[in-house]
CSV table of C-alpha atoms and ligand atoms in Angstrom, one decimal:
chain,number,residue,atom,x,y,z
A,22,MET,CA,-7.4,14.2,62.0
A,23,GLU,CA,-7.3,14.9,65.3
A,24,LEU,CA,-10.1,17.1,67.0
A,25,TYR,CA,-8.5,20.4,68.7
A,26,PRO,CA,-10.8,22.1,70.3
A,27,GLN,CA,-10.9,25.4,72.2
A,28,ASP,CA,-12.9,28.4,73.8
A,29,PHE,CA,-13.5,30.7,70.7
A,30,HIS,CA,-16.4,33.6,70.5
A,31,PHE,CA,-18.9,31.8,68.3
A,32,LEU,CA,-20.6,35.2,67.4
A,33,THR,CA,-17.3,36.9,66.3
A,34,PHE,CA,-16.0,33.4,64.9
A,35,LEU,CA,-20.0,33.1,62.9
A,36,GLN,CA,-19.6,36.6,61.5
A,37,GLY,CA,-16.3,36.5,60.3
A,38,VAL,CA,-17.5,33.6,58.5
A,39,VAL,CA,-20.0,35.1,57.3
A,40,GLU,CA,-18.4,38.4,55.8
A,41,ILE,CA,-16.3,36.2,53.8
A,42,CYS,CA,-19.3,34.5,52.1
A,43,CYS,CA,-20.9,38.2,52.0
A,44,ILE,CA,-18.3,39.3,49.8
A,45,ARG,CA,-18.4,36.6,47.3
A,46,ALA,CA,-22.1,36.8,47.2
A,47,GLU,CA,-22.2,40.7,46.5
A,48,GLN,CA,-19.4,40.5,43.7
A,49,LYS,CA,-22.0,37.3,41.9
A,50,GLY,CA,-24.8,39.4,42.3
A,51,ILE,CA,-27.0,37.2,44.0
A,52,PHE,CA,-28.6,37.7,47.4
A,53,PHE,CA,-26.8,36.5,51.2
A,54,LEU,CA,-28.9,35.6,54.1
A,55,TYR,CA,-27.2,35.5,57.1
A,56,GLN,CA,-30.3,33.7,60.0
A,57,PRO,CA,-28.2,33.6,62.9
A,58,SER,CA,-30.7,32.1,66.1
A,59,THR,CA,-31.0,34.9,68.8
A,60,GLN,CA,-30.1,32.3,71.7
A,61,LEU,CA,-26.8,31.8,70.5
A,62,LEU,CA,-24.0,31.3,72.7
A,63,SER,CA,-21.3,33.9,72.9
A,64,GLY,CA,-18.6,31.4,73.9
A,65,ILE,CA,-18.0,27.9,73.0
A,66,CYS,CA,-15.3,24.9,72.8
A,67,ALA,CA,-14.9,23.3,69.9
A,68,ASP,CA,-12.0,22.7,66.8
A,69,GLU,CA,-12.5,26.4,65.6
A,70,LYS,CA,-10.4,26.0,62.3
A,71,ARG,CA,-11.7,22.5,61.7
A,72,LEU,CA,-15.4,23.9,61.8
A,73,ARG,CA,-15.2,27.5,60.2
A,74,GLN,CA,-13.5,24.9,57.1
A,75,VAL,CA,-16.1,23.2,57.2
A,76,LEU,CA,-18.9,25.9,57.1
A,77,ILE,CA,-16.6,28.1,54.5
A,78,ASN,CA,-16.6,25.1,52.2
A,79,LEU,CA,-20.3,24.0,52.3
A,80,LEU,CA,-20.8,28.1,51.7
A,81,VAL,CA,-18.6,28.6,49.0
A,82,ASN,CA,-19.9,25.4,47.0
A,83,ALA,CA,-23.2,27.1,47.9
A,84,ILE,CA,-22.6,30.3,46.1
A,85,LYS,CA,-20.5,28.5,43.7
A,86,PHE,CA,-23.3,26.3,42.6
A,87,THR,CA,-25.8,29.2,42.3
A,88,ASP,CA,-26.0,32.2,39.7
A,89,SER,CA,-29.6,33.3,40.5
A,90,GLY,CA,-31.2,34.1,43.6
A,91,GLY,CA,-29.1,32.9,46.2
A,92,VAL,CA,-27.2,31.4,49.8
A,93,THR,CA,-29.4,31.7,53.1
A,94,PHE,CA,-27.1,30.2,56.0
A,95,LYS,CA,-28.6,29.5,59.5
A,96,VAL,CA,-27.6,28.6,62.9
A,97,ASP,CA,-30.3,27.9,66.0
A,98,VAL,CA,-29.7,26.2,68.8
A,99,ILE,CA,-32.0,23.4,69.1
A,100,SER,CA,-31.7,22.0,72.3
A,101,GLN,CA,-30.2,22.1,75.6
A,102,LYS,CA,-28.9,19.7,78.0
A,103,THR,CA,-26.4,20.1,81.7
A,104,LEU,CA,-23.9,18.1,82.0
A,105,LYS,CA,-21.8,17.4,85.5
A,106,LYS,CA,-18.6,17.8,85.6
A,107,GLY,CA,-17.5,17.2,88.9
A,108,PHE,CA,-18.7,19.9,91.3
A,109,THR,CA,-18.8,22.1,88.0
A,110,GLN,CA,-22.1,22.2,85.4
A,111,ILE,CA,-21.6,22.1,81.5
A,112,LYS,CA,-24.0,23.0,79.0
A,113,ILE,CA,-24.4,21.7,76.0
A,114,TYR,CA,-25.9,22.8,73.0
A,115,LYS,CA,-27.5,21.4,70.4
A,116,VAL,CA,-26.6,23.7,67.8
A,117,ARG,CA,-27.8,23.3,63.8
A,118,PHE,CA,-26.1,25.0,60.8
A,119,GLN,CA,-27.8,24.9,57.6
A,120,ILE,CA,-26.8,26.0,53.9
A,121,GLU,CA,-29.5,26.5,51.7
A,122,ASP,CA,-29.0,27.9,47.8
A,123,THR,CA,-31.2,28.2,44.9
A,124,GLY,CA,-28.2,27.0,42.8
A,125,VAL,CA,-28.0,24.5,40.1
A,126,GLY,CA,-28.8,21.6,42.6
A,127,ILE,CA,-27.8,18.3,42.4
A,128,ALA,CA,-29.1,15.3,40.6
A,129,PRO,CA,-30.4,12.2,42.6
A,130,GLN,CA,-28.2,9.4,41.0
A,131,LYS,CA,-25.4,12.3,42.0
A,132,LEU,CA,-26.8,12.7,45.7
A,133,ASP,CA,-24.8,10.0,47.6
A,134,LYS,CA,-21.4,10.4,45.5
A,135,ILE,CA,-20.8,13.6,46.4
A,136,PHE,CA,-18.9,12.9,49.7
A,137,LEU,CA,-17.1,10.7,48.4
A,138,PRO,CA,-13.4,11.5,47.9
A,139,PHE,CA,-12.6,13.4,44.2
A,140,GLU,CA,-15.8,12.9,43.2
A,141,GLN,CA,-15.6,17.1,41.3
A,142,VAL,CA,-17.8,17.9,38.6
A,143,GLY,CA,-17.1,20.8,36.7
A,144,ASN,CA,-14.5,22.3,34.6
A,145,ILE,CA,-10.7,22.7,36.8
A,146,GLU,CA,-11.2,26.7,37.2
A,147,LYS,CA,-14.3,26.4,39.4
A,148,GLN,CA,-12.4,23.5,41.1
A,149,ALA,CA,-9.5,25.5,41.7
A,150,GLU,CA,-11.8,28.7,42.9
A,151,GLY,CA,-12.8,26.0,45.8
A,152,THR,CA,-11.0,25.8,49.4
A,153,GLY,CA,-9.8,22.9,48.0
A,154,LEU,CA,-11.1,21.1,50.9
A,155,GLY,CA,-14.0,18.7,49.4
A,156,LEU,CA,-17.1,18.1,51.0
A,157,ALA,CA,-15.6,13.9,52.2
A,158,ILE,CA,-13.0,16.0,54.4
A,159,SER,CA,-15.9,18.3,55.3
A,160,GLN,CA,-18.1,15.2,56.8
A,161,ARG,CA,-15.3,13.1,58.5
A,162,ILE,CA,-14.4,16.4,60.3
A,163,ILE,CA,-18.5,15.9,61.4
A,164,ALA,CA,-17.8,12.4,61.7
A,165,ILE,CA,-15.5,13.2,64.1
A,166,MET,CA,-17.8,15.6,65.8
A,167,GLY,CA,-20.2,12.7,66.5
A,168,SER,CA,-22.8,14.1,63.4
A,169,THR,CA,-23.3,13.4,59.9
A,170,ILE,CA,-23.5,16.0,56.8
A,171,GLU,CA,-26.8,15.7,55.1
A,172,VAL,CA,-28.2,17.2,52.4
A,173,GLN,CA,-31.7,17.8,50.3
A,174,SER,CA,-31.8,18.9,46.7
A,175,GLN,CA,-34.0,19.5,43.9
A,176,LYS,CA,-32.9,19.7,40.0
A,177,GLY,CA,-35.1,21.8,37.7
A,178,LYS,CA,-37.9,24.6,37.7
A,179,GLU,CA,-37.3,25.2,41.5
A,180,SER,CA,-34.1,23.7,41.9
A,181,GLY,CA,-31.7,24.1,45.0
A,182,SER,CA,-29.6,22.4,48.0
A,183,THR,CA,-30.3,22.5,51.5
A,184,PHE,CA,-26.9,20.9,53.4
A,185,TRP,CA,-27.7,21.0,56.9
A,186,PHE,CA,-25.5,19.5,60.3
A,187,GLU,CA,-26.0,19.8,64.3
A,188,VAL,CA,-23.7,19.3,66.6
A,189,GLU,CA,-23.4,19.7,70.4
A,190,LEU,CA,-21.1,22.4,71.6
A,191,PRO,CA,-20.4,23.1,75.4
A,192,GLU,CA,-20.3,26.3,76.1
A,193,ALA,CA,-17.2,28.3,77.5
A,194,GLU,CA,-18.9,30.0,80.0
A,195,GLU,CA,-16.1,30.3,82.5
A,196,TRP,CA,-13.8,31.2,79.4
A,197,MET,CA,-16.1,34.5,78.0
A,198,GLN,CA,-15.8,35.9,82.1
A,199,THR,CA,-12.0,35.8,82.1
A,200,HIS,CA,-12.5,37.0,78.4
A,201,SER,CA,-14.7,40.0,78.5
A,202,ILE,CA,-11.7,41.8,79.6
A,203,ALA,CA,-9.8,40.7,76.3
A,204,PHE,CA,-12.9,41.9,74.1
A,205,GLN,CA,-12.8,45.6,75.7
A,206,ASN,CA,-9.4,45.8,74.0
A,207,LYS,CA,-10.5,45.2,70.2
A,208,VAL,CA,-8.4,46.9,67.8
A,209,ILE,CA,-10.7,49.9,65.7
A,210,GLY,CA,-7.2,51.9,64.2
A,211,PHE,CA,-3.7,52.8,64.5
A,212,LYS,CA,-2.2,56.1,64.7
A,213,GLY,CA,-0.4,57.8,62.4
A,214,GLU,CA,-0.5,58.0,58.8
A,215,LYS,CA,-2.5,56.0,55.8
A,216,ILE,CA,-0.5,52.5,55.3
A,217,LYS,CA,-0.7,50.2,52.1
A,218,ILE,CA,-0.8,46.4,52.6
A,219,LEU,CA,-0.5,44.0,49.5
A,220,ILE,CA,-1.7,40.5,49.7
A,221,VAL,CA,-0.5,38.2,47.5
A,222,ASP,CA,-2.5,34.5,47.8
A,223,ALA,CA,-3.8,32.9,44.6
A,224,ARG,CA,-7.1,31.9,46.9
A,225,TRP,CA,-10.1,34.5,46.8
A,226,GLU,CA,-10.7,33.0,50.2
A,227,ASN,CA,-7.6,33.8,51.6
A,228,ARG,CA,-6.9,37.3,50.6
A,229,SER,CA,-10.9,38.1,52.0
A,230,ILE,CA,-9.5,37.2,55.4
A,231,VAL,CA,-7.2,39.2,55.1
A,232,ILE,CA,-8.8,41.9,53.7
A,233,ASN,CA,-11.3,41.6,56.3
A,234,LEU,CA,-9.5,41.5,59.3
A,235,LEU,CA,-7.6,45.1,58.0
A,236,GLU,CA,-9.9,47.3,56.0
A,237,PRO,CA,-11.6,47.8,59.4
A,238,ILE,CA,-8.6,49.1,61.1
A,239,GLY,CA,-8.5,51.6,58.5
A,240,PHE,CA,-5.2,49.8,56.3
A,241,GLU,CA,-5.5,50.7,52.2
A,242,VAL,CA,-5.4,47.0,50.8
A,243,PHE,CA,-4.7,45.6,47.5
A,244,GLU,CA,-4.4,42.3,46.3
A,245,ALA,CA,-2.7,40.1,43.4
A,246,SER,CA,-3.3,36.9,42.7
A,247,ASN,CA,0.1,35.4,41.9
A,248,GLY,CA,3.8,36.6,42.1
A,249,GLU,CA,3.6,38.5,39.4
A,250,GLU,CA,0.6,40.3,39.1
A,251,GLY,CA,2.5,41.3,42.5
A,252,LEU,CA,5.2,42.8,41.2
A,253,GLU,CA,3.3,44.8,38.4
A,254,LYS,CA,1.5,46.2,41.9
A,255,ALA,CA,4.2,47.0,44.2
A,256,THR,CA,6.1,49.0,41.6
A,257,GLU,CA,2.9,51.0,41.4
A,258,ILE,CA,1.5,51.9,44.6
A,259,GLN,CA,4.3,51.2,46.4
A,260,PRO,CA,3.0,49.4,49.2
A,261,ASP,CA,4.4,49.4,53.0
A,262,LEU,CA,3.9,45.8,53.4
A,263,ILE,CA,3.1,42.9,51.2
A,264,ILE,CA,1.7,39.9,53.1
A,265,THR,CA,3.1,37.0,50.6
A,266,ASP,CA,1.6,33.1,49.8
A,267,LEU,CA,5.1,31.4,49.3
A,268,THR,CA,2.7,28.3,46.4
A,269,MET,CA,1.4,30.5,43.2
A,270,PRO,CA,0.5,29.4,39.5
A,271,VAL,CA,2.4,32.0,37.3
A,272,MET,CA,5.9,33.1,39.7
A,273,ASP,CA,5.9,32.3,43.4
A,274,GLY,CA,6.5,33.9,46.8
A,275,LEU,CA,9.6,33.5,46.8
A,276,THR,CA,10.8,34.5,43.8
A,277,MET,CA,8.3,37.6,43.9
A,278,THR,CA,10.7,38.3,47.0
A,279,LYS,CA,13.7,37.7,45.3
A,280,HIS,CA,13.3,40.0,42.8
A,281,LEU,CA,11.2,43.3,45.1
A,282,ARG,CA,14.5,43.2,47.3
A,283,GLN,CA,16.6,44.2,44.1
A,284,LEU,CA,14.4,47.1,43.5
A,285,VAL,CA,16.0,50.4,45.3
A,286,GLU,CA,12.5,52.4,45.1
A,287,LEU,CA,11.1,49.3,47.4
A,288,GLN,CA,13.4,48.8,50.7
A,289,ASN,CA,11.4,49.9,53.1
A,290,LEU,CA,8.8,47.7,51.9
A,291,VAL,CA,8.3,45.1,54.2
A,292,ILE,CA,7.3,41.3,53.4
A,293,ILE,CA,5.5,38.9,55.8
A,294,ALA,CA,5.7,35.1,54.0
A,295,SER,CA,2.5,33.3,54.6
A,296,SER,CA,2.0,29.3,54.4
A,297,ALA,CA,0.2,26.7,55.6
A,298,SER,CA,3.4,25.2,55.0
A,299,VAL,CA,4.2,22.6,58.4
A,300,PHE,CA,7.9,22.8,57.9
A,301,GLY,CA,10.7,24.5,59.4
A,302,ILE,CA,12.9,24.5,55.7
A,303,ASP,CA,10.1,27.0,53.6
A,304,ARG,CA,9.9,29.5,56.5
A,305,GLN,CA,13.9,29.4,56.8
A,306,LYS,CA,13.8,30.1,53.1
A,307,ALA,CA,11.2,32.6,53.2
A,308,LEU,CA,13.6,34.3,55.5
A,309,ASP,CA,16.7,34.0,53.8
A,310,ILE,CA,15.6,35.5,50.8
A,311,GLY,CA,14.7,38.2,52.2
A,312,CYS,CA,11.1,38.1,54.1
A,313,ASN,CA,11.0,40.3,57.3
A,314,ASP,CA,8.3,37.8,59.0
A,315,PHE,CA,6.7,34.1,58.9
A,316,LEU,CA,3.0,33.8,59.5
A,317,PRO,CA,1.3,30.0,59.8
A,318,LYS,CA,-1.5,29.9,57.8
A,319,PRO,CA,-4.7,29.8,58.3
A,320,ILE,CA,-3.8,33.2,59.8
A,321,GLN,CA,-4.7,34.3,63.1
A,322,ALA,CA,-6.3,37.6,63.9
A,323,ASP,CA,-4.0,38.3,67.1
A,324,GLU,CA,-0.5,36.9,65.3
A,325,LEU,CA,-0.9,39.0,62.2
A,326,LEU,CA,-1.6,42.3,63.9
A,327,ARG,CA,1.1,41.2,66.5
A,328,GLN,CA,3.5,41.4,63.5
A,329,LEU,CA,1.8,44.4,62.2
A,330,LYS,CA,3.0,46.2,64.9
A,331,THR,CA,6.4,45.5,65.5
A,332,GLN,CA,7.1,45.5,61.8
A,333,LEU,CA,5.7,49.3,61.1
A,334,GLN,CA,5.7,50.5,64.7
A,335,LEU,CA,2.2,51.0,64.7
A,336,THR,CA,0.7,52.9,67.8
A,337,TRP,CA,-2.9,50.6,68.4
A,338,ILE,CA,-6.1,52.3,68.8
A,339,TYR,CA,-8.2,50.1,70.9
A,340,GLN,CA,-12.5,49.8,71.1
A,341,ASN,CA,-14.6,49.8,74.4
A,342,GLU,CA,-17.2,46.7,75.0
A,343,SER,CA,-20.2,48.8,74.5
A,344,GLU,CA,-19.1,49.5,70.5
A,345,LEU,CA,-18.5,46.2,70.7
A,346,THR,CA,-21.5,44.3,71.8
A,347,ARG,CA,-23.7,46.5,68.5
A,348,LYS,CA,-21.4,45.2,66.3
A,349,LEU,CA,-21.5,42.3,66.3
A,350,ALA,CA,-25.4,42.3,65.4
A,351,PRO,CA,-26.2,39.7,63.1
A,352,VAL,CA,-25.2,40.9,58.9
A,353,VAL,CA,-28.7,40.1,57.0
A,354,THR,CA,-28.1,41.2,53.7
A,355,GLU,CA,-30.4,44.4,52.7
A,356,ILE,CA,-34.0,44.0,52.5
A,357,VAL,CA,-35.9,45.3,49.6
A,358,ILE,CA,-39.5,45.7,50.0
A,359,PRO,CA,-42.1,45.1,46.8
A,360,HIS,CA,-44.2,48.0,46.0
A,361,ALA,CA,-47.2,48.3,47.3
A,362,SER,CA,-49.0,47.2,44.9
A,363,GLU,CA,-47.1,43.3,44.8
A,364,LEU,CA,-48.5,43.4,48.6
A,365,MET,CA,-52.4,44.0,48.5
A,366,THR,CA,-53.3,40.5,48.4
A,367,LEU,CA,-50.2,39.3,50.6
A,368,TYR,CA,-51.9,42.5,53.2
A,369,GLU,CA,-55.3,40.8,52.5
A,370,ALA,CA,-54.5,37.2,53.1
A,371,ALA,CA,-52.5,38.4,56.8
A,372,GLN,CA,-55.6,40.0,57.8
A,373,ARG,CA,-57.6,37.1,57.0
A,374,CYS,CA,-54.9,35.2,59.1
A,375,ASP,CA,-55.1,33.1,55.5
A,376,ILE,CA,-51.9,30.5,56.2
A,377,GLY,CA,-52.1,29.0,52.7
A,378,ASP,CA,-52.7,32.3,50.9
A,379,ILE,CA,-49.5,34.2,52.7
A,380,GLN,CA,-47.3,30.8,51.8
A,381,ALA,CA,-48.7,31.5,48.1
A,382,GLU,CA,-48.4,34.9,48.0
A,383,ILE,CA,-44.9,34.8,49.5
A,384,HIS,CA,-43.7,32.1,46.6
A,385,ARG,CA,-45.3,34.4,43.9
A,386,ILE,CA,-43.3,37.3,45.5
A,387,LYS,CA,-40.0,35.5,45.4
A,388,GLN,CA,-40.5,34.7,41.8
A,389,LEU,CA,-41.0,38.2,41.1
A,390,ASP,CA,-37.5,39.6,41.2
A,391,PRO,CA,-34.8,37.6,43.4
A,392,LYS,CA,-33.7,40.3,45.0
A,393,TYR,CA,-37.4,40.0,47.0
A,394,ILE,CA,-36.0,36.8,48.5
A,395,PRO,CA,-34.9,38.4,51.9
A,396,PHE,CA,-38.4,40.2,52.7
A,397,ALA,CA,-39.8,36.9,51.5
A,398,GLU,CA,-38.1,34.8,53.9
A,399,GLN,CA,-38.2,37.1,56.8
A,400,ILE,CA,-42.0,37.3,56.2
A,401,LEU,CA,-42.1,33.3,56.0
A,402,ILE,CA,-40.5,33.0,59.2
A,403,LEU,CA,-42.7,35.0,60.4
A,404,THR,CA,-45.2,32.7,58.7
A,405,ASP,CA,-43.8,29.7,60.6
A,406,GLU,CA,-43.9,31.4,63.8
A,407,PHE,CA,-47.7,32.2,63.5
A,408,GLU,CA,-47.3,35.9,63.4
A,409,ILE,CA,-49.3,36.8,61.3
A,410,GLU,CA,-50.0,40.1,63.6
A,411,ALA,CA,-46.6,41.9,62.4
A,412,ILE,CA,-47.3,40.8,59.3
A,413,ALA,CA,-49.8,42.7,58.6
A,414,HIS,CA,-48.3,45.6,60.7
A,415,LEU,CA,-45.0,44.9,58.9
A,416,LEU,CA,-47.1,45.4,55.5
A,417,GLN,CA,-49.5,48.2,56.5
A,418,ALA,CA,-46.0,50.4,56.9
A,419,HIS,CA,-45.4,49.5,53.5
A,420,ILE,CA,-49.5,49.9,52.1
A,421,PRO,CA,-50.5,53.7,51.4
A,422,THR,CA,-53.6,53.4,53.6
A,423,SER,CA,-56.7,55.3,51.3
B,516,ADP,P1,-16.0,20.8,44.8
B,516,ADP,O1,-16.4,22.1,45.2
B,516,ADP,O2,-14.4,21.6,45.0
B,516,ADP,O3,-15.6,20.6,43.7
B,516,ADP,P2,-16.8,19.3,47.1
B,516,ADP,O4,-16.2,18.1,47.4
B,516,ADP,O5,-16.9,20.9,47.4
B,516,ADP,O6,-15.0,19.9,45.7
B,516,ADP,O7,-18.3,19.0,46.4
B,516,ADP,C1,-18.3,18.0,45.2
B,516,ADP,C2,-19.2,18.1,44.4
B,516,ADP,O8,-20.8,18.0,45.1
B,516,ADP,C3,-18.8,19.5,43.7
B,516,ADP,O9,-18.5,19.5,42.9
B,516,ADP,C4,-20.4,19.7,43.2
B,516,ADP,O10,-20.8,19.0,41.8
B,516,ADP,C5,-21.2,18.8,43.8
B,516,ADP,N1,-21.9,20.0,44.7
B,516,ADP,C6,-21.7,20.3,46.5
B,516,ADP,N2,-21.8,21.2,47.1
B,516,ADP,C7,-23.6,21.8,46.2
B,516,ADP,C8,-24.6,22.6,46.1
B,516,ADP,N3,-24.2,23.9,47.2
B,516,ADP,N4,-24.9,22.6,44.8
B,516,ADP,C9,-24.8,21.7,43.8
B,516,ADP,N5,-23.8,20.8,43.8
B,516,ADP,C10,-22.5,20.8,44.6
């Protein structure tokens, strides 16, 4: 396995990862809290695809093994150094990625085994839900990046797991300067009538990636998890375009395309085959059977938009930079503030600057209802930073003055 580091926009990258996980957590009814450090850099140099694979693997696992409470994803800059390279200086940041969950936890005797290949427990369905990229591969990727994925876990009453790793990431300063122009040209919509797109893919996370790219631009997006479902949906909704995976259970993408091409009412339908297959022959088979184009996986936003533009003859509407910067603000799960009666003791402890009592109260509030956990986490961060006055102020706003 080799890494191919390239310069890319770090915040947009993280945002993409987070959005996928938010949807999944929401579906499960657990919270998802994203806590990026405010010092995060904009442009970095790394193997974007591999880093995404590792993060998605850890986050998807955390969500998969958590049924109550939720998942917190923290990204922090922990140190910084400068390296001289010829006449230029490169800033290198040590970034810590941490994924905490309040899930089932891992037994101590199993803890050192989970990074071994093929060490999967649980039923087949749960395994199929995964990214297919086990912890063993994630650990190898991070090893090549010069680090290790660490884990701490607890089973029992206060169960949960924390996975983390620290990697050194060089800043891509020059790249950011030249690419700020490209970022001004972010697509936010298209001219003309509504367009329906059907995504046929067995994996929810693959469908989510495309949905996350296309829905904000204004496409109406539908989903199907295999070829047979795809056929039914297509007849029902009459999409303008289908993006389909090739290998799927029940009915594969090629068979579905063959059937679709026999339907008179869907004559103008555009079908794009999408696959991780690196074999030219699969691409050729897809085109021969009637697909209009081929989109390699993992799907790159630029390439997807380019194909949509050509196939559907679209005219894009672009967004300007200031709007973009606003959009890049971190996604944070909605914070639910407990009722004033539950906040009094905490408020009094904050007024006394009694850290021990504050922590005990936060702990109690967390237990009241999982929906208060994001609130409790925020108070904990303030406590860790000794911002007790800020806590008192915050609480004051939610406690009626007598
Ligand atoms: P998969 O998730 O596909 O089963 P992984 O290699 O990603 O494979 O994980 C290996 C095993 O480690 C899982 O089957 C599970 O038993 C355990 N595991 C991983 N992450 C967690 C977690 N966050 N909470 C509990 N168990 C976990």
